[in-house]
Coordinates of C-alpha atoms and ligand atoms in Angstrom, one line a residue:
M1 CA -12.8 -46.8 24.4
N2 CA -11.3 -45.5 21.2
I3 CA -8.2 -43.3 21.2
V4 CA -9.4 -39.8 20.6
K5 CA -6.2 -37.9 20.0
V6 CA -2.4 -38.1 19.8
M7 CA -0.5 -35.4 21.7
K8 CA 3.2 -35.1 20.7
F9 CA 5.5 -33.1 23.0
G10 CA 8.8 -32.0 21.5
G11 CA 12.2 -31.8 23.1
T12 CA 11.7 -28.3 24.6
S13 CA 8.3 -29.4 26.0
V14 CA 10.1 -32.0 28.1
G15 CA 13.3 -30.0 28.2
N16 CA 13.5 -29.6 32.0
T17 CA 11.6 -30.8 35.0
D18 CA 9.4 -27.8 35.3
R19 CA 8.4 -28.3 31.7
M20 CA 7.7 -31.9 32.3
R21 CA 5.5 -31.2 35.3
A22 CA 3.6 -28.5 33.2
L23 CA 2.5 -31.3 30.8
I24 CA 0.4 -33.0 33.5
P25 CA -2.6 -30.6 33.3
L26 CA -2.5 -30.8 29.5
I27 CA -2.9 -34.6 29.4
T28 CA -5.3 -35.3 32.2
D29 CA -8.6 -34.4 30.5
S30 CA -11.0 -37.3 30.1
D31 CA -10.0 -38.1 26.4
R32 CA -8.3 -41.4 25.8
K33 CA -5.0 -40.4 24.2
I34 CA -1.5 -41.4 23.1
V35 CA 1.2 -39.1 24.4
V36 CA 4.3 -39.2 22.2
L37 CA 7.4 -37.8 23.7
S38 CA 10.8 -36.7 22.2
A39 CA 14.1 -36.8 24.0
M40 CA 14.8 -33.9 26.4
S41 CA 16.2 -31.1 24.2
G42 CA 19.9 -31.4 23.5
T43 CA 20.0 -35.1 24.3
T44 CA 19.8 -36.5 20.7
N45 CA 22.5 -34.0 19.7
S46 CA 24.8 -35.1 22.5
L47 CA 24.1 -38.7 21.6
V48 CA 25.1 -38.0 18.0
E49 CA 28.3 -36.4 19.2
I50 CA 29.0 -39.5 21.3
T51 CA 28.5 -41.8 18.3
D52 CA 30.7 -39.5 16.1
L53 CA 33.5 -39.8 18.6
L54 CA 33.1 -43.6 18.7
Y55 CA 33.2 -43.8 14.9
G56 CA 36.4 -41.7 15.1
D57 CA 37.9 -44.1 17.7
S58 CA 38.0 -41.3 20.3
V59 CA 36.8 -43.7 22.9
N60 CA 38.1 -41.7 25.9
D61 CA 36.4 -38.5 24.7
A62 CA 33.2 -40.5 24.2
S63 CA 33.4 -41.8 27.7
V64 CA 33.8 -38.3 29.1
R65 CA 30.7 -37.1 27.2
I66 CA 28.7 -40.1 28.3
E67 CA 29.6 -39.5 31.9
E68 CA 28.7 -35.8 31.6
L69 CA 25.3 -36.7 30.2
R70 CA 24.8 -39.3 33.0
V71 CA 25.5 -36.6 35.6
R72 CA 23.0 -34.2 34.0
Y73 CA 20.3 -36.9 34.1
H74 CA 20.9 -37.8 37.7
Q75 CA 20.3 -34.1 38.4
V76 CA 17.1 -34.3 36.4
V77 CA 16.0 -37.2 38.6
E78 CA 16.8 -35.2 41.8
D79 CA 14.6 -32.3 40.6
L80 CA 11.8 -34.4 39.2
Y81 CA 10.8 -36.6 42.1
S82 CA 10.0 -35.9 45.7
T83 CA 9.7 -39.3 47.3
E84 CA 12.4 -41.8 48.1
P85 CA 11.2 -44.8 46.1
F86 CA 10.8 -42.8 42.9
L87 CA 14.2 -41.1 43.4
K88 CA 15.8 -44.4 43.8
T89 CA 14.1 -45.9 40.7
G90 CA 15.0 -42.8 38.7
H91 CA 18.7 -43.1 39.6
E92 CA 18.7 -46.8 38.8
L93 CA 17.0 -46.1 35.5
I94 CA 19.6 -43.5 34.5
D95 CA 22.4 -45.8 35.4
S96 CA 21.0 -48.7 33.4
H97 CA 20.7 -46.6 30.3
F98 CA 24.2 -45.1 30.6
D99 CA 25.8 -48.4 31.5
Y100 CA 24.3 -49.7 28.3
I101 CA 25.6 -46.8 26.3
N102 CA 29.0 -47.1 28.0
N103 CA 29.2 -50.7 26.9
F104 CA 29.6 -49.7 23.3
T105 CA 32.9 -48.0 24.0
L106 CA 34.4 -51.5 24.4
R107 CA 33.5 -52.8 21.0
I108 CA 34.1 -52.0 17.3
F109 CA 31.5 -49.4 16.5
T110 CA 28.8 -50.1 13.9
K111 CA 25.7 -48.5 12.4
L112 CA 23.5 -50.8 14.4
Q113 CA 25.0 -49.6 17.7
E114 CA 24.7 -46.0 16.7
K115 CA 21.0 -46.4 16.2
A116 CA 20.7 -48.1 19.6
I117 CA 22.5 -45.2 21.3
L118 CA 20.4 -42.6 19.6
A119 CA 17.2 -44.4 20.8
Q120 CA 18.2 -43.8 24.5
G121 CA 17.0 -40.2 24.6
E122 CA 13.4 -41.1 24.0
L123 CA 13.5 -44.2 26.1
I124 CA 14.8 -42.2 29.0
S125 CA 12.3 -39.3 28.6
T126 CA 9.3 -41.5 28.4
S127 CA 10.3 -43.6 31.5
L128 CA 11.0 -40.5 33.5
F129 CA 7.7 -39.0 32.6
H130 CA 5.8 -42.2 33.2
N131 CA 7.3 -42.5 36.7
L132 CA 6.4 -38.9 37.4
L133 CA 2.7 -39.7 36.7
K134 CA 3.0 -42.8 38.9
E135 CA 4.4 -40.7 41.7
R136 CA 1.4 -38.4 41.4
N137 CA -1.0 -41.4 41.3
I138 CA -2.1 -40.6 37.8
K139 CA -2.8 -43.8 35.9
S140 CA -0.9 -44.2 32.7
I141 CA 0.9 -46.9 30.7
L142 CA 4.1 -46.9 28.8
L143 CA 3.8 -48.5 25.4
P144 CA 7.2 -49.3 23.9
A145 CA 7.4 -47.9 20.3
L146 CA 9.8 -50.7 19.5
N147 CA 6.9 -53.1 19.9
F148 CA 4.8 -51.6 17.1
M149 CA 6.7 -48.9 15.1
R150 CA 8.5 -50.3 12.1
I151 CA 9.9 -49.2 8.7
D152 CA 10.1 -51.3 5.6
K153 CA 13.2 -52.0 3.4
D154 CA 12.8 -48.5 1.8
G155 CA 12.7 -46.8 5.2
E156 CA 9.0 -46.1 4.8
P157 CA 6.5 -46.8 7.6
D158 CA 5.1 -50.3 7.4
Y159 CA 1.5 -49.2 8.0
F160 CA 0.1 -52.7 8.0
Y161 CA 2.5 -53.9 10.6
I162 CA 2.1 -50.8 12.7
E163 CA -1.7 -50.9 12.7
E164 CA -1.8 -54.6 13.6
N165 CA 0.7 -54.3 16.4
I166 CA -0.4 -51.0 18.1
N167 CA -3.9 -52.3 18.2
R168 CA -2.8 -55.6 19.7
E169 CA -0.8 -53.7 22.3
L170 CA -3.6 -51.3 23.1
K171 CA -6.1 -54.2 23.7
K172 CA -4.0 -55.2 26.7
H173 CA -4.6 -51.8 28.3
A174 CA -8.2 -51.0 27.2
S175 CA -9.1 -49.2 30.4
N176 CA -6.1 -46.8 30.4
A177 CA -6.8 -43.2 29.3
I178 CA -3.2 -42.1 29.1
I179 CA -0.8 -44.1 26.9
I180 CA 2.8 -42.8 26.7
T181 CA 5.1 -43.8 23.9
Q182 CA 8.4 -42.8 22.3
G183 CA 8.6 -40.7 19.2
F184 CA 11.5 -41.0 16.7
I185 CA 12.4 -44.7 17.4
C186 CA 11.3 -47.7 15.5
R187 CA 12.5 -51.1 14.2
N188 CA 13.7 -51.7 10.7
V189 CA 12.9 -54.5 8.4
Y190 CA 15.4 -56.8 10.2
G191 CA 13.8 -56.0 13.5
E192 CA 16.9 -53.9 14.6
I193 CA 16.5 -50.6 16.4
D194 CA 16.3 -47.7 13.9
N195 CA 14.8 -44.3 13.8
L196 CA 12.6 -42.0 11.6
K197 CA 15.5 -39.5 11.1
R198 CA 16.1 -36.3 13.0
G199 CA 13.0 -34.5 14.2
G200 CA 11.1 -37.7 13.5
S201 CA 8.8 -37.6 16.6
D202 CA 6.3 -35.5 14.7
Y203 CA 6.3 -38.2 12.1
S204 CA 5.7 -40.9 14.8
A205 CA 2.7 -38.9 16.1
S206 CA 1.2 -38.6 12.7
I207 CA 1.7 -42.3 11.8
I208 CA 0.1 -43.3 15.0
G209 CA -2.8 -40.9 14.6
A210 CA -3.3 -42.2 11.1
V211 CA -3.4 -45.9 11.9
L212 CA -5.7 -45.3 14.9
K213 CA -7.9 -42.9 13.0
V214 CA -8.0 -40.4 15.8
K215 CA -10.0 -37.2 15.8
E216 CA -6.9 -34.9 16.1
I217 CA -3.2 -35.1 16.0
Q218 CA -1.6 -32.4 18.2
I219 CA 2.0 -31.3 17.9
W220 CA 3.1 -29.3 20.9
T221 CA 6.2 -27.1 20.7
D222 CA 7.3 -23.8 22.2
I223 CA 5.8 -21.6 19.6
S224 CA 2.1 -21.0 18.7
G225 CA 2.0 -22.7 15.3
F226 CA 3.3 -21.8 11.9
H227 CA 4.3 -18.1 11.5
N228 CA 4.0 -16.3 8.2
N229 CA 7.7 -15.7 8.1
D230 CA 10.7 -17.0 10.1
P231 CA 10.7 -15.3 13.5
R232 CA 14.4 -15.9 13.9
Y233 CA 15.2 -13.4 11.1
V234 CA 12.1 -11.2 10.7
E235 CA 10.2 -9.1 13.3
K236 CA 6.5 -8.9 13.6
T237 CA 5.7 -12.2 12.2
K238 CA 2.1 -13.5 12.7
V239 CA 0.7 -17.0 13.5
I240 CA -1.2 -18.5 10.6
R241 CA -4.4 -20.0 12.0
E242 CA -5.4 -22.3 9.2
L243 CA -3.4 -24.2 6.6
S244 CA -4.2 -26.9 4.2
F245 CA -2.2 -30.1 4.2
D246 CA -0.5 -29.1 0.9
E247 CA 0.4 -25.7 2.2
A248 CA 1.8 -27.1 5.5
A249 CA 3.8 -29.7 3.7
E250 CA 5.4 -27.1 1.5
L251 CA 6.2 -24.9 4.5
A252 CA 7.6 -27.7 6.5
Y253 CA 9.7 -29.0 3.6
F254 CA 11.0 -25.6 2.7
G255 CA 12.3 -24.6 6.0
A256 CA 9.7 -23.8 8.6
K257 CA 11.3 -25.7 11.5
I258 CA 8.2 -26.3 13.5
L259 CA 7.1 -29.5 11.8
H260 CA 8.9 -32.5 10.3
P261 CA 8.1 -32.5 6.5
S262 CA 7.1 -36.1 6.3
S263 CA 4.6 -35.8 9.1
V264 CA 1.9 -34.1 7.0
N265 CA 1.4 -37.1 4.8
P266 CA 0.0 -39.8 7.0
A267 CA -2.5 -37.3 8.4
R268 CA -3.5 -36.1 4.9
V269 CA -4.1 -39.6 3.6
K270 CA -6.5 -40.3 6.4
N271 CA -7.8 -36.7 6.5
I272 CA -7.0 -36.2 10.2
P273 CA -6.6 -32.6 11.4
V274 CA -3.3 -31.7 12.8
R275 CA -3.1 -28.9 15.4
L276 CA 0.2 -27.2 16.3
K277 CA 0.1 -26.0 19.9
N278 CA 2.3 -24.1 22.3
T279 CA 3.1 -25.7 25.7
L280 CA 4.0 -22.2 27.0
E281 CA 0.6 -20.8 26.0
P282 CA -1.7 -23.8 26.0
D283 CA -4.8 -21.6 25.6
D284 CA -3.6 -20.3 22.2
E285 CA -5.5 -22.1 19.5
G286 CA -2.3 -22.4 17.4
T287 CA -2.4 -23.5 13.8
L288 CA -5.0 -26.0 12.4
I289 CA -4.0 -28.0 9.4
T290 CA -6.9 -29.7 7.5
S291 CA -7.9 -30.6 4.0
N292 CA -9.7 -27.2 3.9
S293 CA -8.0 -24.5 2.0
V294 CA -8.7 -20.9 2.9
L295 CA -7.1 -19.1 -0.1
L296 CA -5.1 -16.0 0.6
D297 CA -2.8 -14.2 -1.9
Y298 CA 0.2 -14.8 0.4
K299 CA 0.1 -16.9 3.5
A300 CA 3.7 -17.5 4.5
V301 CA 7.3 -17.5 3.6
A302 CA 10.0 -20.0 4.6
A303 CA 13.6 -20.5 3.8
K304 CA 15.7 -23.6 3.4
D305 CA 19.5 -23.4 3.6
G306 CA 22.2 -25.8 2.8
I307 CA 21.2 -26.1 -0.9
S308 CA 23.6 -26.8 -3.7
V309 CA 22.8 -26.1 -7.3
L310 CA 24.1 -28.0 -10.3
R311 CA 24.0 -26.4 -13.7
I312 CA 24.4 -28.8 -16.7
R313 CA 24.9 -27.5 -20.2
S314 CA 25.0 -29.6 -23.3
D315 CA 24.5 -29.1 -27.0
R316 CA 23.5 -32.8 -27.1
M317 CA 20.3 -31.7 -25.2
L318 CA 19.1 -29.7 -28.2
M319 CA 15.9 -31.3 -29.5
A320 CA 17.0 -34.6 -28.0
Y321 CA 14.8 -37.0 -26.1
G322 CA 16.0 -39.1 -23.2
F323 CA 18.6 -36.5 -22.0
L324 CA 16.7 -35.6 -18.8
R325 CA 16.3 -39.3 -18.0
K326 CA 20.1 -39.7 -18.1
V327 CA 20.4 -36.7 -15.8
F328 CA 17.9 -38.0 -13.4
E329 CA 19.3 -41.5 -13.3
I330 CA 22.5 -40.1 -11.9
F331 CA 20.7 -38.6 -9.0
E332 CA 18.8 -41.8 -8.5
A333 CA 21.9 -43.9 -8.4
Y334 CA 23.1 -41.8 -5.5
R335 CA 19.7 -41.8 -3.9
T336 CA 19.7 -38.0 -3.8
P337 CA 16.4 -36.2 -4.2
I338 CA 16.1 -33.1 -6.4
D339 CA 14.2 -30.1 -5.0
M340 CA 14.0 -27.5 -7.8
I341 CA 14.5 -27.8 -11.5
S342 CA 14.7 -25.2 -14.3
T343 CA 15.4 -26.0 -17.9
S344 CA 16.1 -24.3 -21.2
E345 CA 16.7 -26.0 -24.5
V346 CA 20.5 -26.6 -23.9
A347 CA 20.8 -26.3 -20.1
I348 CA 19.3 -27.5 -16.9
S349 CA 19.7 -26.4 -13.3
L350 CA 18.8 -28.6 -10.4
T351 CA 19.1 -28.1 -6.7
I352 CA 19.7 -30.7 -3.9
D353 CA 19.8 -30.4 -0.2
N354 CA 21.8 -33.6 0.5
S355 CA 25.3 -32.9 -0.6
E356 CA 26.8 -36.2 0.6
Y357 CA 27.4 -37.4 -3.0
L358 CA 27.7 -33.9 -4.6
S359 CA 31.2 -34.4 -6.1
Q360 CA 30.4 -37.9 -7.4
I361 CA 27.1 -36.6 -9.0
A362 CA 28.9 -33.7 -10.6
K363 CA 31.6 -36.1 -11.9
D364 CA 29.0 -38.4 -13.5
L365 CA 27.1 -35.5 -14.9
R366 CA 30.3 -34.2 -16.7
E367 CA 29.9 -37.2 -19.0
L368 CA 26.8 -35.5 -20.3
G369 CA 28.0 -31.9 -20.7
S370 CA 29.7 -29.1 -18.8
V371 CA 28.7 -28.8 -15.1
E372 CA 28.9 -25.9 -12.7
V373 CA 28.3 -26.4 -9.0
E374 CA 27.5 -23.8 -6.4
E375 CA 26.9 -24.4 -2.7
N376 CA 25.6 -22.2 0.1
Q377 CA 22.3 -21.5 -1.6
T378 CA 18.9 -21.0 -0.1
I379 CA 15.4 -21.8 -1.4
I380 CA 12.8 -19.2 -0.5
C381 CA 9.3 -20.7 -0.6
I382 CA 6.3 -18.4 -0.7
V383 CA 3.0 -20.1 0.0
G384 CA -0.2 -18.5 -1.2
D385 CA -2.7 -18.6 -4.1
F386 CA -0.7 -19.1 -7.3
R387 CA -3.3 -20.9 -9.4
I388 CA -2.1 -20.4 -13.0
E389 CA -5.3 -18.6 -14.1
R390 CA -4.6 -15.8 -11.6
T391 CA -2.7 -12.6 -12.4
G392 CA -0.7 -10.2 -10.2
S393 CA 0.9 -12.3 -7.5
A394 CA 4.2 -13.3 -9.1
P395 CA 5.0 -9.7 -10.3
E396 CA 4.5 -8.5 -6.7
I397 CA 7.0 -11.0 -5.4
F398 CA 9.6 -10.1 -8.1
E399 CA 9.0 -6.4 -7.4
A400 CA 9.6 -7.0 -3.7
L401 CA 12.8 -8.7 -4.4
N402 CA 14.1 -6.5 -7.1
T403 CA 17.4 -5.8 -5.3
I404 CA 18.2 -9.5 -4.8
P405 CA 19.7 -11.7 -7.5
L406 CA 17.3 -14.6 -8.2
K407 CA 19.2 -17.6 -9.4
M408 CA 16.3 -19.9 -10.1
I409 CA 12.5 -19.5 -10.2
S410 CA 10.0 -22.3 -9.8
Y411 CA 6.5 -21.3 -10.8
G412 CA 3.6 -23.4 -12.1
G413 CA 4.6 -26.6 -10.3
S414 CA 2.2 -26.1 -7.5
P415 CA -0.9 -23.9 -7.3
N416 CA 0.0 -22.9 -3.8
S417 CA 3.7 -22.1 -3.9
I418 CA 6.5 -20.3 -5.7
S419 CA 10.1 -21.2 -4.9
L420 CA 13.1 -19.0 -5.6
L421 CA 16.8 -19.8 -5.3
I422 CA 19.2 -17.2 -3.8
D423 CA 22.6 -16.9 -2.2
T424 CA 22.3 -17.7 1.5
T425 CA 24.1 -14.4 2.2
N426 CA 20.9 -12.7 0.9
K427 CA 18.5 -14.7 2.9
T428 CA 17.7 -12.4 5.8
E429 CA 17.3 -9.4 3.4
A430 CA 15.0 -11.4 1.2
L431 CA 12.8 -12.6 4.0
R432 CA 12.5 -9.0 5.4
L433 CA 11.6 -7.6 2.0
L434 CA 9.0 -10.2 1.5
S435 CA 7.4 -9.6 4.9
R436 CA 7.4 -5.8 4.4
N437 CA 5.9 -6.0 0.9
L438 CA 3.5 -8.9 1.2
F439 CA 2.3 -8.9 4.8
E440 CA 2.5 -5.4 6.1
Ligands
LIG501 N1 14.9 -36.6 19.5 C1 14.9 -36.7 18.1 C2 15.7 -35.5 17.5 O1 16.2 -34.7 18.2 C3 13.6 -36.7 17.5 C4 12.7 -35.5 17.8 O2 12.9 -34.7 18.7 O3 11.7 -35.3 17.0 O4 15.9 -35.5 16.3
MG502 MG1 10.9 -31.3 16.3

C-alpha cells in the first residue's frame, strides 16, 4: 500500500488534550498516511528559554523552568488518558524526557545539547498522541524522524538519504495505515540531533511528501489557509482558495506566518499539491497550492518585519565593474542572505533580515564607500499579476500608498510580486490602505 498523503498538524492543533482528541476523526479515513506533529504550542519557546538560561549559566532558573514544564505535562497526561495503564505510561514518559533535559543542567552547555533539548517537544507530542490512539484501539505506528530525516553539511535536506531510509523503515510496517512521526527534528551530517529551524515541521512534511511522492501534502493549522492580508492587522481579510507554488513561496517568505517558507520547494520540485487546512473547521477547503496559476491583478499582501537596510555610496562604483561582487562577497562571508536590492550608478541599497552580523558587515562595507544603516524596517510584498508587459497595476499600488514614505521598491524581479520597504511604524497603515484600495 502506498502512502497517499502527509498530514502535518502544527503546535496549536496539538495544543491541548481536546485538540489532540479532535485529530482522531481527521486521520482515521482509509488512506494510508504519514501524520507529522509539531510540539504542543509554547513548548519549543519554553525549551529555547531553558537553553538560553543554561548558556547564561543560570542553572537554577533553568531547573525551575524545567520543573514547571514537567508539571504542565503531567497535567496533560492526566487529562489525555482515561485508563490506568496509559496514565502510568504517560507519567513515566514525561519523567523520562524531563529527567533527560534536567541532566544537562549538570554539564557544560554546548550547541549539541541545545539541539537535543529542543527536540524533546516533538518527541513528547508524538509519543503522547501515539499512546492516545493505542488507548482507543486505533492501530498506528510511531516512526522516529531521527531514523530517516537528515541534513547535509550545508544544512539542506539530504534527499537521497531520507528517501532510502524512510522507505526502509516503512517496509517494516507495510500493513499500517497511520504512521506518526515528528516534524522539525533531524540529524545532521555527523549523525547528531539537529533541527530544520523554527517552524520547520511544515518543511518536514513537505520533504516527506516529496520523497514518498504522495498525492497531497496537508498542512493543518488554526486558520483556513492563506488570507489576502494579515488578519492580525487588517479586518475583513479573505481566504485565497488557490495559489501557485511561486506565489505561496513569496507570501510565506515575506511574512505570511501560516507556512514555513522553505516548505514550498520540495513540493514544487515533485509537483505535489499542498493544501492548507483548518483543524477548527475541517470542512473548509482551505487553500490549495499547485503548479497552476490563476492570475489575478492582486491576490495577497504580506509584511515581514525585522528588516535592516544598508545603503552604500561610492564614487568608485561609477562605470566600474566588479564593484557589486565586492559588496556581495561581504554578505557571503557572513553567510547573510540579501532580500531586496536597489541600485543607482553610485549607490546601492540592500536589505537583510538576519542582523546577527550587521555591524561587522557595515564595517567591512565602509572599506568600499560610505555606509548608512537603518533598522526596524518592514518589507511589504504584494502578490498578483505583475508581468512586465502589463500596465496599470504598479501605479494603483503607489496611489494607494501615497501617504506612506516608500524607502525601496522592487519591481521586475518576479512576474508575480512587487516588494516595498517602509518603516515598521507605518506597517499597519500600509496594510490597511492596500486592503481598502486593492481588495474592497
Ligand atoms: N516546534 C517547532 C517550533 O516551534 C517546529 C514547528 O512547530 O514547526 O518552531
Ligand atoms: Mg508553524
